[in-house]
Amino acid sequence: MEIQIVVTLFVLFAASRIILQYKNENVSKRALIFWLIIWGIVTGVAFWPNLVDRLARYFGVSRGIDVVVYFGLVALFYMIYRAYIKIEHLERDITKIVRSIALKDLDKKE
């Protein structure tokens, strides 16, 4: 029972942080919804751990915690992939901006 209290307090804290970030326009509505769903799932797992065991049996995994770890790893790899793509786009944009500024400076010197 104590774990449900701790998880609930943590989820409320985390949800309040993401809502605050959304209100300050630091995250998109899509990110807000994503994280609220994630924290809702965490709360659900804390209160109904048997659901995770059923999910594990459905996927042919022996323990519930294993399926949580597997899904967590898949989610992390996806998020790393998304961050990598975003960084690539930023690098390309920065290169274009620097090239444009350099060409303008070159024209001014001539």
Tab-separated table of C-alpha atoms in Angstrom:
chain	number	residue	atom	x	y	z
A	1	MET	CA	0.000	0.000	0.000
A	2	GLU	CA	2.881	2.369	0.708
A	3	ILE	CA	4.141	2.054	-2.854
A	4	GLN	CA	0.815	3.344	-4.188
A	5	ILE	CA	1.098	6.433	-1.989
A	6	VAL	CA	4.685	7.103	-3.048
A	7	VAL	CA	3.892	6.554	-6.730
A	8	THR	CA	0.797	8.761	-6.522
A	9	LEU	CA	2.752	11.586	-4.908
A	10	PHE	CA	5.514	11.285	-7.496
A	11	VAL	CA	3.027	11.170	-10.386
A	12	LEU	CA	1.207	14.231	-9.068
A	13	PHE	CA	4.532	16.067	-8.817
A	14	ALA	CA	5.625	14.992	-12.313
A	15	ALA	CA	2.227	15.844	-13.817
A	16	SER	CA	2.278	19.266	-12.163
A	17	ARG	CA	5.728	19.917	-13.653
A	18	ILE	CA	4.659	19.008	-17.188
A	19	ILE	CA	1.466	21.072	-16.856
A	20	LEU	CA	3.534	24.031	-15.654
A	21	GLN	CA	5.915	23.590	-18.596
A	22	TYR	CA	2.917	23.559	-20.939
A	23	LYS	CA	1.495	26.730	-19.387
A	24	ASN	CA	4.892	28.416	-19.809
A	25	GLU	CA	4.839	27.277	-23.451
A	26	ASN	CA	7.993	25.182	-23.041
A	27	VAL	CA	6.346	21.976	-24.267
A	28	SER	CA	3.733	21.303	-26.916
A	29	LYS	CA	0.228	20.038	-26.332
A	30	ARG	CA	1.317	16.749	-27.888
A	31	ALA	CA	4.110	16.374	-25.324
A	32	LEU	CA	1.724	17.289	-22.518
A	33	ILE	CA	-0.741	14.591	-23.555
A	34	PHE	CA	2.055	12.038	-24.050
A	35	TRP	CA	3.484	12.576	-20.570
A	36	LEU	CA	0.089	12.659	-18.880
A	37	ILE	CA	-0.699	9.299	-20.494
A	38	ILE	CA	2.661	7.907	-19.348
A	39	TRP	CA	2.078	9.065	-15.772
A	40	GLY	CA	-1.449	7.674	-15.900
A	41	ILE	CA	-0.056	4.296	-16.939
A	42	VAL	CA	2.486	4.430	-14.104
A	43	THR	CA	-0.331	5.094	-11.646
A	44	GLY	CA	-2.380	2.255	-13.109
A	45	VAL	CA	0.528	-0.171	-12.788
A	46	ALA	CA	1.047	0.847	-9.161
A	47	PHE	CA	-2.599	0.294	-8.242
A	48	TRP	CA	-3.286	-2.764	-10.425
A	49	PRO	CA	-0.041	-4.744	-10.824
A	50	ASN	CA	-2.005	-7.812	-11.962
A	51	LEU	CA	-2.734	-6.019	-15.234
A	52	VAL	CA	0.985	-6.010	-15.984
A	53	ASP	CA	1.162	-9.745	-15.261
A	54	ARG	CA	-1.713	-10.347	-17.687
A	55	LEU	CA	0.028	-8.219	-20.293
A	56	ALA	CA	3.214	-10.216	-19.748
A	57	ARG	CA	1.380	-13.514	-20.246
A	58	TYR	CA	-0.229	-12.137	-23.404
A	59	PHE	CA	3.196	-11.331	-24.864
A	60	GLY	CA	4.690	-14.598	-23.634
A	61	VAL	CA	6.953	-13.018	-21.026
A	62	SER	CA	7.386	-14.765	-17.694
A	63	ARG	CA	7.181	-11.791	-15.301
A	64	GLY	CA	5.273	-8.539	-15.328
A	65	ILE	CA	8.324	-6.441	-14.574
A	66	ASP	CA	10.052	-7.885	-17.645
A	67	VAL	CA	7.338	-6.613	-19.973
A	68	VAL	CA	7.551	-3.188	-18.306
A	69	VAL	CA	11.315	-3.133	-18.882
A	70	TYR	CA	10.926	-4.250	-22.514
A	71	PHE	CA	8.325	-1.591	-23.269
A	72	GLY	CA	10.453	0.970	-21.449
A	73	LEU	CA	13.490	0.108	-23.552
A	74	VAL	CA	11.493	0.329	-26.769
A	75	ALA	CA	10.132	3.714	-25.694
A	76	LEU	CA	13.623	4.951	-24.792
A	77	PHE	CA	15.075	3.842	-28.126
A	78	TYR	CA	12.234	5.595	-29.941
A	79	MET	CA	12.804	8.786	-27.970
A	80	ILE	CA	16.546	8.620	-28.684
A	81	TYR	CA	15.776	8.182	-32.377
A	82	ARG	CA	13.444	11.203	-32.334
A	83	ALA	CA	16.073	13.298	-30.535
A	84	TYR	CA	18.721	12.212	-33.064
A	85	ILE	CA	16.524	13.248	-36.001
A	86	LYS	CA	15.755	16.582	-34.333
A	87	ILE	CA	19.485	17.213	-33.746
A	88	GLU	CA	20.236	16.418	-37.390
A	89	HIS	CA	17.636	18.971	-38.509
A	90	LEU	CA	19.029	21.578	-36.111
A	91	GLU	CA	22.570	21.001	-37.399
A	92	ARG	CA	21.362	21.432	-40.966
A	93	ASP	CA	19.485	24.632	-40.075
A	94	ILE	CA	22.475	26.067	-38.194
A	95	THR	CA	24.731	25.307	-41.157
A	96	LYS	CA	22.353	27.157	-43.494
A	97	ILE	CA	22.179	30.163	-41.162
A	98	VAL	CA	25.955	30.338	-40.695
A	99	ARG	CA	26.518	30.003	-44.441
A	100	SER	CA	24.007	32.794	-45.111
A	101	ILE	CA	25.626	35.106	-42.542
A	102	ALA	CA	29.095	34.348	-43.895
A	103	LEU	CA	28.011	35.179	-47.445
A	104	LYS	CA	26.397	38.446	-46.294
A	105	ASP	CA	29.580	39.398	-44.427
A	106	LEU	CA	31.615	38.576	-47.515
A	107	ASP	CA	29.417	40.851	-49.652
A	108	LYS	CA	29.827	43.703	-47.128
A	109	LYS	CA	33.625	43.418	-47.228
A	110	GLU	CA	33.739	43.657	-51.000
